[in-house]
Coordinates of C-alpha atoms and ligand atoms in Angstrom, one line a residue:
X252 CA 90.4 79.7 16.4
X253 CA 93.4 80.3 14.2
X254 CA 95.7 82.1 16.9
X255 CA 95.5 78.5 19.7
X256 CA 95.9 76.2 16.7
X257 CA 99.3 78.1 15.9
X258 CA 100.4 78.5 19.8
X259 CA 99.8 74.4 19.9
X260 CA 101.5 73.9 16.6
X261 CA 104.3 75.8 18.2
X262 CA 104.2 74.0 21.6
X263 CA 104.4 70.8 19.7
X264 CA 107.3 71.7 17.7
X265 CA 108.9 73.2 20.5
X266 CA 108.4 69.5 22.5
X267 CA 110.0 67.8 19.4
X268 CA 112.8 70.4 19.7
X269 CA 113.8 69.2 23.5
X270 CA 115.8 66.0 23.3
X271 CA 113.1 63.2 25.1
X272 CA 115.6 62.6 28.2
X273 CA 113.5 60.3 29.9
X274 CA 115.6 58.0 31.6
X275 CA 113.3 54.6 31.5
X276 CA 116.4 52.4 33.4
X277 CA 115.5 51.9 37.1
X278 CA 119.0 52.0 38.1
X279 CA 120.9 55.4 37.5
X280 CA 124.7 55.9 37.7
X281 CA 126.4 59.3 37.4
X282 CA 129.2 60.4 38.9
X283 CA 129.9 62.7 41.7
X284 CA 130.7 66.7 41.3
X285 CA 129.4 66.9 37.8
X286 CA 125.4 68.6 37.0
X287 CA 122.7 65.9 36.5
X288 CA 119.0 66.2 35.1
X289 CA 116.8 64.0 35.7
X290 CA 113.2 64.3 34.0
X291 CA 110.5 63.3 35.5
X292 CA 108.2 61.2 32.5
X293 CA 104.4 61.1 33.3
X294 CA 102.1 62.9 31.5
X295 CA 102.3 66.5 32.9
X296 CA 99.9 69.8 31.9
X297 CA 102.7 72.1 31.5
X298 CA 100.2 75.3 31.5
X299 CA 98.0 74.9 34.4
X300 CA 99.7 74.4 37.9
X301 CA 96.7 72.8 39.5
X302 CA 97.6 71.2 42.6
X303 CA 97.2 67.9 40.9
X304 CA 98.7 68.5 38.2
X305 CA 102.0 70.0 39.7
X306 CA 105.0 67.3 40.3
X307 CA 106.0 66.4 43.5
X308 CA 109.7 64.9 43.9
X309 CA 110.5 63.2 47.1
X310 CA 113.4 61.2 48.0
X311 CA 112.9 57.8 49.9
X312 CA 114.8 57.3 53.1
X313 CA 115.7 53.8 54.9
X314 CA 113.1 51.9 54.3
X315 CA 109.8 54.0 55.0
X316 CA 110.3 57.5 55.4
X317 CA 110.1 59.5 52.7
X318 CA 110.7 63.5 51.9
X319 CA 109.3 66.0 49.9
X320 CA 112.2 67.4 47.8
X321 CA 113.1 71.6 47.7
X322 CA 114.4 73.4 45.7
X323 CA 117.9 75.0 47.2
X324 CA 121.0 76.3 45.8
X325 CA 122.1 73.2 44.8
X326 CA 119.2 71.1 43.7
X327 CA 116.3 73.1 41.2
X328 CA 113.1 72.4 39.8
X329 CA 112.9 73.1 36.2
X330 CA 109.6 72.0 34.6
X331 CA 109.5 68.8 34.9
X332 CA 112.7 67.9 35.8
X333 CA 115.0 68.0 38.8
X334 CA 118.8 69.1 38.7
X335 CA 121.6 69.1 40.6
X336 CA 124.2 71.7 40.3
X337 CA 126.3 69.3 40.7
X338 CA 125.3 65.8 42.2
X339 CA 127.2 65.1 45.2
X340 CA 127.8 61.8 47.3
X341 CA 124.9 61.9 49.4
X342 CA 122.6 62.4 46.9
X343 CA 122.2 58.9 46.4
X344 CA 118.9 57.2 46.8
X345 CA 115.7 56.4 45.5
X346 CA 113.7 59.6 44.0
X347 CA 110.4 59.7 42.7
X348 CA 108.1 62.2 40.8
X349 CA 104.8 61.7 41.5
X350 CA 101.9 63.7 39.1
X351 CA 98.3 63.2 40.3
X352 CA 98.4 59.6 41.2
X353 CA 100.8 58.4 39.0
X354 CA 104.7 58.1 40.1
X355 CA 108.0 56.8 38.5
X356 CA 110.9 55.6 40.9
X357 CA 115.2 56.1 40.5
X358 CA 117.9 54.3 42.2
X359 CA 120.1 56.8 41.7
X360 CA 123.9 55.6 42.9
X361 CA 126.5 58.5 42.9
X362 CA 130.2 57.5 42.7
X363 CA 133.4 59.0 43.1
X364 CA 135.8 60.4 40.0
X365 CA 138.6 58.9 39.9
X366 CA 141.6 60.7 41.2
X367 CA 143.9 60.6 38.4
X368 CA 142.5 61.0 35.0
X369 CA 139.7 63.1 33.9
X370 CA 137.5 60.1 33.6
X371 CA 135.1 57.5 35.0
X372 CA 136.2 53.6 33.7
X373 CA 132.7 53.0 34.3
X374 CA 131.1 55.0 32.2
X375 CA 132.9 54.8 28.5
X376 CA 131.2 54.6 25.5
X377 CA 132.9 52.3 23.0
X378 CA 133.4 52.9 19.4
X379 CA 135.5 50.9 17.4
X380 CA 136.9 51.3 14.4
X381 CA 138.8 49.4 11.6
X382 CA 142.7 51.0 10.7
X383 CA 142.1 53.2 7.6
X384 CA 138.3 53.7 8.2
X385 CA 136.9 56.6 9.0
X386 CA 137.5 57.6 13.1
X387 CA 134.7 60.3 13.6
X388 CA 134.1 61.8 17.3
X389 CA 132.0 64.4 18.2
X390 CA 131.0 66.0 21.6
X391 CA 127.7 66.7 21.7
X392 CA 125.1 66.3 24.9
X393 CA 121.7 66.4 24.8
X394 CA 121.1 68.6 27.4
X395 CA 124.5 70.9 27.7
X396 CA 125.3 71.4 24.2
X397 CA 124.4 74.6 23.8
X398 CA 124.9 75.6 27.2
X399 CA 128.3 74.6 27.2
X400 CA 130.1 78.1 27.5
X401 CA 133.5 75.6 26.2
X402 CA 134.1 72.5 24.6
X403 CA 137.1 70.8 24.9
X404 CA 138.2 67.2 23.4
X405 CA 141.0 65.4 25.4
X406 CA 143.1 62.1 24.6
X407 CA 143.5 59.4 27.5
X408 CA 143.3 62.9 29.5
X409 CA 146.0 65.2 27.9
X410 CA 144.9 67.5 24.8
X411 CA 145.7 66.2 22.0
X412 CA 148.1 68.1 20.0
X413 CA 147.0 69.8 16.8
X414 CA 143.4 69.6 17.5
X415 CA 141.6 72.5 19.3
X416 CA 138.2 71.5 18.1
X417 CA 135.8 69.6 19.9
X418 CA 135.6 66.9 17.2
X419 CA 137.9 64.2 15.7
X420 CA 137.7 63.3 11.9
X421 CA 140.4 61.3 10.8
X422 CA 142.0 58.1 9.2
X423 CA 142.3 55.8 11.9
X424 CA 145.5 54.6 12.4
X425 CA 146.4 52.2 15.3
X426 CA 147.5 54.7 17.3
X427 CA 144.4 56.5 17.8
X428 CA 143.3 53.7 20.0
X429 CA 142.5 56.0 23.5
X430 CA 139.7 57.2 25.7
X431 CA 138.6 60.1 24.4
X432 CA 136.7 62.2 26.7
X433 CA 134.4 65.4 26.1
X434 CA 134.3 68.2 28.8
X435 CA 131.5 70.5 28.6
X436 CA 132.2 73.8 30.7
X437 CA 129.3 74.8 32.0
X438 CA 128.6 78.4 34.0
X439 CA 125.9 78.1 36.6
X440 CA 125.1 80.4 39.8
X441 CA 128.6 82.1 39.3
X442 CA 130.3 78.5 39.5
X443 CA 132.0 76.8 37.1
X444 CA 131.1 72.9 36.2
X445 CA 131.9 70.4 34.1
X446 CA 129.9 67.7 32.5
X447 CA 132.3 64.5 30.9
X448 CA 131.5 62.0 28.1
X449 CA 133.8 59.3 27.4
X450 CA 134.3 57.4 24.2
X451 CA 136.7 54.6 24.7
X452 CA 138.2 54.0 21.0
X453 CA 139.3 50.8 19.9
X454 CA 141.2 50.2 16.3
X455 CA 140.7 47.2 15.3
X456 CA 143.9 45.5 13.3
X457 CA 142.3 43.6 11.0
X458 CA 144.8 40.8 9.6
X459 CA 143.5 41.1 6.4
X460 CA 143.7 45.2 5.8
X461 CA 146.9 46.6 4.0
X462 CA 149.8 47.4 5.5
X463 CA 150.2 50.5 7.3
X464 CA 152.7 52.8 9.3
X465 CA 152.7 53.8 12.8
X466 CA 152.0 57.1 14.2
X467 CA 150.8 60.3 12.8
X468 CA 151.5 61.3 9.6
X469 CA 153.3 64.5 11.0
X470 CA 155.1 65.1 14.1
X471 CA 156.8 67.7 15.5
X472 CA 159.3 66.6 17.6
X473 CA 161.8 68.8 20.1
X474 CA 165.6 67.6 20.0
X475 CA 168.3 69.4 22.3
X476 CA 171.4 70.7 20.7
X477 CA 175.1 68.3 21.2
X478 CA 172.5 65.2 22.1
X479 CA 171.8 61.9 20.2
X480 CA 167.9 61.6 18.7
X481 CA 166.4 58.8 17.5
X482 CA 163.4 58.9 15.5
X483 CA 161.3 55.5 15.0
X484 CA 158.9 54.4 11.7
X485 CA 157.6 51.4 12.6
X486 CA 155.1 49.5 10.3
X487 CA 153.2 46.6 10.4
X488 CA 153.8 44.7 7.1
X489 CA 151.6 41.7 6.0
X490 CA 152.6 42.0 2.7
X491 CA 156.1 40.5 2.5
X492 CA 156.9 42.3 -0.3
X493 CA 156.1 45.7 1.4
X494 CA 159.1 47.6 2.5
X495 CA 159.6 50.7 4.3
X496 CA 162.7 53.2 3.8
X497 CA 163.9 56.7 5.3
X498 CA 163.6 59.3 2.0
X499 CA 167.4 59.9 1.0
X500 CA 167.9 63.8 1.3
X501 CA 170.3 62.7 4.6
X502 CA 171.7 59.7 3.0
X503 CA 175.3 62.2 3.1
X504 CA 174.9 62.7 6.5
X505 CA 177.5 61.1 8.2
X506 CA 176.2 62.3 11.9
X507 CA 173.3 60.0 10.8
X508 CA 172.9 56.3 10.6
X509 CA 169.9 54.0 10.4
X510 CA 168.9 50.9 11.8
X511 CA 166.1 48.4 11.0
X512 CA 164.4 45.5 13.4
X513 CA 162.0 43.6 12.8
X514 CA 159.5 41.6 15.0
X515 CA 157.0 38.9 14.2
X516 CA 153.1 39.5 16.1
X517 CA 151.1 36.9 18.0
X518 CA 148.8 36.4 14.7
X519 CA 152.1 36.4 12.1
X520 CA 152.3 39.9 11.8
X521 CA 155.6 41.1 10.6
X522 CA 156.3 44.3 12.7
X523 CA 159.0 46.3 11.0
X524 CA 161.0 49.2 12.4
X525 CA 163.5 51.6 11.3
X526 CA 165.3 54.1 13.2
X527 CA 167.0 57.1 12.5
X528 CA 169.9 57.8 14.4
X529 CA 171.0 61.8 15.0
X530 CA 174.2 61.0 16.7
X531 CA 174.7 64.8 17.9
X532 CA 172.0 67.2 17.0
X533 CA 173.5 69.7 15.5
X534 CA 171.8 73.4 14.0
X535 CA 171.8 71.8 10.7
X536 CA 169.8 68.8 11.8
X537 CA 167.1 71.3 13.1
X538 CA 163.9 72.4 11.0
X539 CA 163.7 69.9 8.4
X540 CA 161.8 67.4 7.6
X541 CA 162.5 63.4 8.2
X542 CA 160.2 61.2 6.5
X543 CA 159.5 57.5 6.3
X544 CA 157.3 56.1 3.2
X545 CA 155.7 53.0 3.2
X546 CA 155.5 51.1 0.0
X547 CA 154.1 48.0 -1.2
X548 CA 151.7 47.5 -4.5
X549 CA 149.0 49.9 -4.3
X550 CA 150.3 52.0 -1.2
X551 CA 152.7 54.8 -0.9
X552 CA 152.2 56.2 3.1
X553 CA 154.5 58.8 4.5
X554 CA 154.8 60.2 7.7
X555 CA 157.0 62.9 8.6
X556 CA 158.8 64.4 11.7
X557 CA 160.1 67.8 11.9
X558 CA 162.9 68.3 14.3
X559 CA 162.7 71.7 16.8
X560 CA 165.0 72.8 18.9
X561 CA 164.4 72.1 22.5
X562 CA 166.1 74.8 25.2
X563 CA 168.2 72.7 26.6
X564 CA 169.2 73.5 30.4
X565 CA 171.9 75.6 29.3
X566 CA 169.6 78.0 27.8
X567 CA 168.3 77.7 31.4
X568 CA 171.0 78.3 33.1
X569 CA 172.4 81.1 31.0
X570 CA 169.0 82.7 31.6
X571 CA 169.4 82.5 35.3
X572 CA 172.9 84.1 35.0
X573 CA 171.8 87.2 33.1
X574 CA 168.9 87.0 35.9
X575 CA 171.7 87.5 38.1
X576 CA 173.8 89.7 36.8
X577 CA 171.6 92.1 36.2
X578 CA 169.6 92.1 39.5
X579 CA 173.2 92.4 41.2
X580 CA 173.9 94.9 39.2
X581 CA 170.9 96.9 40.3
X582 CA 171.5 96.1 43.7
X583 CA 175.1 97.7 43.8
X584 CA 173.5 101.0 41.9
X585 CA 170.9 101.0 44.5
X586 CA 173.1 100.4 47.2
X587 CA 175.8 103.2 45.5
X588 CA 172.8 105.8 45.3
X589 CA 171.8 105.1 48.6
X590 CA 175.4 105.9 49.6
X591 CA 175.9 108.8 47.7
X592 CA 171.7 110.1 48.6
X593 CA 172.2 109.0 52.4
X594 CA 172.0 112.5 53.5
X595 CA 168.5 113.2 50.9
X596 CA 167.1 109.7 52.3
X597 CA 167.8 110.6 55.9
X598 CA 166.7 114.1 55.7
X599 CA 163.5 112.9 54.0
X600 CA 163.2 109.9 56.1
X601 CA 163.4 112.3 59.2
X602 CA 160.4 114.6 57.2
X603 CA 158.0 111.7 56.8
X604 CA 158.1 110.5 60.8
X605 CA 158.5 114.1 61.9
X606 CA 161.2 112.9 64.1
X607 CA 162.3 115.3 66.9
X608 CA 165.4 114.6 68.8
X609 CA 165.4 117.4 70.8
X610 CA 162.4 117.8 72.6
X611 CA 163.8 116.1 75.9
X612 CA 166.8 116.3 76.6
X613 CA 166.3 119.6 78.4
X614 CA 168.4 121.8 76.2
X615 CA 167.5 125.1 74.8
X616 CA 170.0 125.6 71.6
X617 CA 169.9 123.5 68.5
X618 CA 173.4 125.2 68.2
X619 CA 176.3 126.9 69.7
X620 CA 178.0 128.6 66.6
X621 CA 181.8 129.6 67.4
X622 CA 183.9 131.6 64.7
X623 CA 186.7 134.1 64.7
X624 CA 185.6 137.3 66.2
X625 CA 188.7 139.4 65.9
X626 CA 188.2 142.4 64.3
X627 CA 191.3 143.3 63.3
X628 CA 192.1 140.5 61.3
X629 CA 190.7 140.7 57.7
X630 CA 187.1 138.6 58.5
X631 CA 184.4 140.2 57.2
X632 CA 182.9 137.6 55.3
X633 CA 183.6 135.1 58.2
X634 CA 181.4 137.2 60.5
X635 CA 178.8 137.7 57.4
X636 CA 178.7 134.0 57.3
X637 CA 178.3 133.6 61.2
X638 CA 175.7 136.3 62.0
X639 CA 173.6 136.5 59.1
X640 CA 173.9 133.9 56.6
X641 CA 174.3 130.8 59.2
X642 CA 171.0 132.4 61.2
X643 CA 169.5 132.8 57.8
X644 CA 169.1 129.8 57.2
X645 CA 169.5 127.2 59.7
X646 CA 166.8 129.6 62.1
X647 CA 164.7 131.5 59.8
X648 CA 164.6 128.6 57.1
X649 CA 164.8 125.0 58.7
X650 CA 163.4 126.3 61.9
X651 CA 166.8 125.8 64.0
X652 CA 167.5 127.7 67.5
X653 CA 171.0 128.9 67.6
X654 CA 173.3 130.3 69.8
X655 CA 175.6 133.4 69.0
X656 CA 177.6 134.2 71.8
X657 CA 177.9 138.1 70.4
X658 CA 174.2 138.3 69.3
X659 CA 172.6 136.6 71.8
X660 CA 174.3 137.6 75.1
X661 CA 174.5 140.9 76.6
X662 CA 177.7 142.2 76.8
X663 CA 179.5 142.1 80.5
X664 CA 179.4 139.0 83.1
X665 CA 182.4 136.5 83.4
X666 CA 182.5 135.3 79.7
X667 CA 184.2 132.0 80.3
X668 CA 181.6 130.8 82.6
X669 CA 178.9 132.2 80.4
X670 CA 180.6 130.3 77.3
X671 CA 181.1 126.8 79.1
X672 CA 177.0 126.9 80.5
X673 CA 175.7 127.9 76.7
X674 CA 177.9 125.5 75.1
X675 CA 176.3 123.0 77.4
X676 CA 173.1 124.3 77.1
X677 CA 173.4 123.4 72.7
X678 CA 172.9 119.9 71.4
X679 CA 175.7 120.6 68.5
X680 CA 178.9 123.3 68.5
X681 CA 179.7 124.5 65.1
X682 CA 182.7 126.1 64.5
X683 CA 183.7 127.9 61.6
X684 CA 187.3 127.2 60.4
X685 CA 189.4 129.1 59.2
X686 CA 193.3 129.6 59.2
X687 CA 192.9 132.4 62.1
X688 CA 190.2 130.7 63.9
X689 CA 193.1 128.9 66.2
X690 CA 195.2 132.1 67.1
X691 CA 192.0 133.9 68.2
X692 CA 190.3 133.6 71.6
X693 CA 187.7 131.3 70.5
X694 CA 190.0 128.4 71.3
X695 CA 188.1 128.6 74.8
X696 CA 185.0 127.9 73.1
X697 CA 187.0 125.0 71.2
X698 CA 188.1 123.6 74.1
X699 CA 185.5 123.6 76.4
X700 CA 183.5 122.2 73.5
X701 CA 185.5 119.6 72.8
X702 CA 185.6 118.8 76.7
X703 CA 181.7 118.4 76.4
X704 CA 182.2 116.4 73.1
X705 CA 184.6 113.8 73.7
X706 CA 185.0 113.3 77.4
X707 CA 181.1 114.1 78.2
X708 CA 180.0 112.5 74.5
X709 CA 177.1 115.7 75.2
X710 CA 177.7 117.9 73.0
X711 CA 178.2 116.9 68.8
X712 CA 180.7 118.6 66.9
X713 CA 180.3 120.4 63.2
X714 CA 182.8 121.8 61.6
X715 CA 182.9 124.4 58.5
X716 CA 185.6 124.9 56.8
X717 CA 185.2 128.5 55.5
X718 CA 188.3 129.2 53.5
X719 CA 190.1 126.6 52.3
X720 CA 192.9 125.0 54.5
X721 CA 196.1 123.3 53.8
X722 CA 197.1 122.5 56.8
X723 CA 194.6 120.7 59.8
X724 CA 197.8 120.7 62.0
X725 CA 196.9 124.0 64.2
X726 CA 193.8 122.0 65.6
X727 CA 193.7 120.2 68.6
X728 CA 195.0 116.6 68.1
X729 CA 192.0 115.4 70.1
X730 CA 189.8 116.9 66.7
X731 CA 191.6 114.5 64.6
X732 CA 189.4 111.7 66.4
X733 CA 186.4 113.3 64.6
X734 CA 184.9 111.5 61.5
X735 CA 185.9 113.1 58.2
X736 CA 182.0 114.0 57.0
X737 CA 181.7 116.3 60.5
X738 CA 183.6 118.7 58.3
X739 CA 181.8 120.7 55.8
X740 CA 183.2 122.9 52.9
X741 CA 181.8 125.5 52.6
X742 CA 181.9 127.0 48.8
X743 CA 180.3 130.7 48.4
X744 CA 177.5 131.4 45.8
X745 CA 177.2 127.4 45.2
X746 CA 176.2 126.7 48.9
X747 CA 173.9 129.5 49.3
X748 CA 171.1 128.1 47.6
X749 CA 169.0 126.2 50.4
X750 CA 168.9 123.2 48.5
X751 CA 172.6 123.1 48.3
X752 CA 174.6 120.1 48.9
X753 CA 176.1 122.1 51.7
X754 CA 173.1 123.1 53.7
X755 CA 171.7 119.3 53.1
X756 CA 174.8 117.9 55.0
X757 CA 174.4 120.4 57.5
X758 CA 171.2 119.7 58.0
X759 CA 171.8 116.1 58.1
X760 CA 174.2 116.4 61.3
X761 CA 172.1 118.5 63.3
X762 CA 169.8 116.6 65.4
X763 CA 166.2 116.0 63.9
X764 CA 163.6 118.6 64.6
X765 CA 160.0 119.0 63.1
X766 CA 159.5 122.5 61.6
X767 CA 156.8 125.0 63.7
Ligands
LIG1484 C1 135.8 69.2 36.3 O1 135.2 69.4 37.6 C2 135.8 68.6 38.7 C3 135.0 68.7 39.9 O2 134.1 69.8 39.9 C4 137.3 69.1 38.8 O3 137.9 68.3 39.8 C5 138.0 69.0 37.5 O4 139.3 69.5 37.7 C6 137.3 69.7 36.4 N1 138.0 69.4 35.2 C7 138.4 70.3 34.4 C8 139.1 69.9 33.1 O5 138.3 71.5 34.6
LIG1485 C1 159.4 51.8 17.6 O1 158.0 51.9 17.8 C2 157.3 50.7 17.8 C3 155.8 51.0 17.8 O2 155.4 52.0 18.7 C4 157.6 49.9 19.1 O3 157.0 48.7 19.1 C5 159.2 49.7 19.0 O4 159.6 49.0 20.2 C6 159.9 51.0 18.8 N1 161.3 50.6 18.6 C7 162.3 51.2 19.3 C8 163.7 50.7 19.1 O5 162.1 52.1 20.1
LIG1486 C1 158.2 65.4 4.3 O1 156.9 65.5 4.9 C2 156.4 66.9 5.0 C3 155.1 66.8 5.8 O2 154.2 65.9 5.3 C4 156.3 67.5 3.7 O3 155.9 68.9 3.8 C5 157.6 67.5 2.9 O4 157.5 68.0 1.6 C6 158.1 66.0 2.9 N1 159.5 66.0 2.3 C7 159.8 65.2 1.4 C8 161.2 65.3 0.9 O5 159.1 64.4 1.0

C-alpha cells in the first residue's frame, strides 16, 4: 500500500533527522541548575503504547529500593526520553528505563557550578590550534539548537568585544588562547534556562611558525584627557632579522616617545616589545590610529589601536554639579511658588480634607463684621461694602455665617452688652478700615474685640483696609502687635471677582469650614 510505505519512509527520515543522543557511558556528569535529556536506548514501538511496550523510568534508592519515576513540573516524559527542567542536586542517582524486559542503567552525578565564572572546569572541551591557523568555534547542541530562543558566545566569561555572533572564525593568534563557552537560552514553562558548552582553546606556539605580533589586529582603546597612555606591540621574533616599528605619522610628536624591550623565552624565543608613550593625552592624540607593523622576509603584520576618549571623573563630577544646580534651582522655585500660592495650597488643601474648624467650639458666627456706621460722614460705599457686598460673598458664596450688628439685631436693648456677647459669640472680628473708622463709635466694637483677641487669644482679628491709609497711627497701639498679612486691601472692581486675590486671602484667615 503506497500511502504506509510513504508514512514509514517518512518516519525513517524523521528518526535520521533526531540527533542519536544515546548516552552509552555508565557514568553521567552534568551539572546542577542547567536542562538535561537523557534518552532512554532500547528498542521502543513509538506507535502503539502497549503496556509492554511503554517505558518505565525508575530511580534506584540505597541499595534496594527502587521508584517508579513521574512526571512533575520539573522532571517530563518526552517519548522516550526523560528531562529535567533543570537538573538539580538531588537528582543524583542511578536511573533506569526499562521496555518490556529489557533495561539500561545511569549513574547520574550532579555537581555544583562554580560560583565565579560561567563555567564548569570539568567539563571543557579542548581544541587546539596552531598560531596563524584557522581558530573556528561554533555553538551548536544537539538537542537545544534550535530551541535556543538566544545564543550567546563568551570569552573566559566576559563577551568578547566585537563579536555578537555565536561563532568565532578567525586567525589564531596567541592571544586567543581562553575558555570559550556557549550559552543557550532556553524558554521553558515560563522560566528561563541556560544550557553551557565549554571549549577550552589552546594556541599552540609552534617554535618553528613565523614570527608574529601580539594582540588583535585592531583595538579600540579608551585614554582620559591630561593622563599618560602607553600603548604595547609586543612580538615574538624567531627570525633575528625580523623587526618591529611604530608607523611614523607621530614621529613629530614631541608629547610622544617610544621605548623598546626585549626578552628572551624558555625555548630561545626572542620576545620583543615596543611601547608607545602618550605623555599627556591631549584632544589631538584622540581618534587616530596608532599602528605597529611587523616585518621580516615574507611578512608585513600590522595591528592598530585607536585612541577614544574616556570621561574622565571630571565629566562626572561636572555632571553631578549641573545635577545640582538645577534640582536646587527647582527646589527654590517650588519653595518660592509655594510662598507666593500659600493661600491657593491652603485653601485647596482645606477643600480636599473638608476641614471644619468650627463645628465645636460652641460659637454661632463665622464673623463679627465692624465698620463705620455714621451716617453723616461721606460712607456710602463703606456701608455698601459692609452690608451687601461682604454678606455677598463670604455668606451667600463660601457658605460663611456672619454677624452685622445693624442687620442682624433688633434695634433697642443695652448695645454695649449686646456688642461684647456677639463679638464673643464670632470666631473672627473684621473690621473695615478706614480714616473715620477710629473717630466713630465703633471703637467699642474695636476694643472689646481686641480685649477678646489679645488678652483672651478667643477671638482672630481681620482687618480691611477700605480706602487707602497713610497713616496706621489713629489705631490702637496694641493692633500694631498684629501680623502684617491680617490686613487686607481692598481694591474695588479688581477684588470683586470671587476668585480675586482679595477674597482668596480672606478666605484663607477665616477659620476652615466645609460648604452646605
Ligand atoms: C544560567 O543559569 C544559572 C542558573 O540557572 C544562572 O545562575 C546564570 O546566571 C545563568 N547565566 C546567564 C548568563 O544568564
Ligand atoms: C607588553 O605586552 C607583552 C605581551 O602581552 C607583555 O609580556 C609585556 O610585559 C608588556 N610590556 C609592558 C611594558 O607592559
Ligand atoms: C592603521 O590601522 C587602521 C586599522 O587597521 C587602518 O584603518 C589605518 O589605515 C592604518 N593607518 C596607517 C597609517 O597605516
Amino acid at each position: 500500500m503506497p500511502l504506509r510505505v510513504l508514512v514509514i519512509l517518512l518516519l525513517v527520515f524523521m528518526q535520521q533527522c533526531t540527533p542519536d543522543s544515546c548516552v552509552y557511558r555508565d557514568h553521567i556528569t552534568v551539572l546542577e541548575g542547567e536542562p538535561y535529556h537523557l534518552k532512554c536506548c532500547l528498542p521502543y514501538d513509538h506507535h502503539h503504547h502497549h503496556r509492554n511496550s511503554s517505558i518505565r523510568w525508575t530511580k534506584r534508592y540505597g541499595s534496594n529500593r527502587t521508584m517508579t519515576l513521574h512526571s512533575n513540573g520539573r522532571i517530563i516524559f518526552n517519548d522516550d526520553a526523560i528531562e529535567f527542567w533543570p537538573i538539580e542536586m538531588i537528582d543524583k542517582g542511578i536511573y533506569s528505563c526499562a521496555v518490556g524486559n529489557k533495561e539500561s542503567h545511569w549513574n547520574i552525578t550532579v555537581t555544583k557550578r562554580s560560583e565565579h565564572g560561567c563555567f564548569h572546569p570539568k567539563y571543557l572541551i579542548t581544541k587546539e590550534v596552531e598560531v596563524g591557523k584557522s581558530l573556528i568555534i561554533n555553538c551548536t547542541h544537539d538537542l537545544y539548537q534550535t530551541e535556543a530562543y538566544e545564543i550567546s558566545l563568551f570569552k573566559d566569561c566576559s563577551p568578547i568585544p566585537g563579536n555578537h555572533k555565536a561563532n568565532i572564525r578567525k586567525n589564531a593568534v596567541l592571544n586567543d588562547a581562553g575558555n570559550y563557552t556557549c550559552i543557550f537560552f532556553l524558554y521553558k514553562n515560563k522560566r528561563s534556562f541556560n544550557v553551557t558548552k565549554t571549549f577550552n582553546v589552546k594556541i599552540k606556539d609552534n617554535t618553528d611558525t613565523m614570527p608574529t605580533l601580539y594582540g588583535n589586529s585592531i583595538n579600540y582603546v579608551e585614554a582620559e584627557l591630561g593622563k599618560e597612555k602607553t600603548l604595547n606591540c609586543t612580538a615574538l621574533l624567531r627570525d633575528p632579522t625580523a623587526i618591529i616599528y611604530w608607523n611614523d605619522e607621530h614621529d613629530n610628536d614631541t608629547n610622544i616617545h617610544k621605548e623598546k624591550f626585549n626578552r628572551s623565552g624558555s625555548n630561545g624565543e626572542l620576545y620583543v616589545s615596543s611601547l608607545l608613550k602618550i605623555n599627556f593625552v591631549k584632544e589631538e592624540n584622540l581618534n587616530v590610529w596608532y599602528n605597529c607593523t611587523l616585518a621580516s622576509p615574507g611578512i608585513l603584520e600590522t595591528i592598530g589601536f585607536f585612541l577614544k576618549k574616556k570621561e574622565g571623573p571630571t565629566d562626572v563630577s561636572r555632571h553631578i554639579f549641573i545635577i545640582v544646580l538645577v534640582s536646587s534651582a527647582a527646589v527654590i522655585f517650588l519653595v518660592i511658588m509655594c510662598v507666593i500660592y500659600r493661600v491657593d495650597i491652603m485653601l485647596c488643601y482645606r477643600d480636599l480634607i473638608r476641614r471644619d474648624e468650627t463645628l465645636t467650639d460652641g460659637k454661632e458666627y463665622d464673623a463679627f463684621v465692624s465698620y463705620l456706621k455714621d451716617s453723616q460722614s461721606n460712607n456710602g460705599d463703606e456701608l455698601k461694602f459692609a452690608l451687601e457686598i461682604l454678606p455677598g460673598a463670604l455668606e451667600k458664596h463660601f457658605g460663611y455665617k456672619l454677624c452685622i450688628f445693624e442687620r442682624d439685631i433688633i434695634p433697642g436693648g443695652a448695645i454695649f452688652d449686646d456688642i461684647h456677647s456677639l463679638i464673643k459669640k464670632s470666631r473672627r472680628l473684621i473690621i473695615v478700615l478706614s480714616e473715620n473708622y477710629m473717630a466713630d463709635k465703633v471703637s467699642y466694637e474695636l476694643e472689646s474685640g481686641l480685649h477678646e483677641a489679645l488678652v483672651e487669644r478667643k477671638i482672630k482679628i481681620i482687618l480691611i483696609e477700605f480706602t487707602p491709609i497713610n497713616d496706621f497711627t489713629f489705631l490702637p497701639q496694641s493692633l500694631e502687635l498684629l501680623k502684617s498679612h491680617r490686613i487686607l486691601k481692598w481694591k474695588a472692581d479688581k477684588s470683586l471677582p470671587y476668585n480675586s486675590r482679595f477674597w482668596k486671602n480672606l478666605r484663607y484667615l477665616m477659620p476652615a469650614k466645609t460648604a452646605k
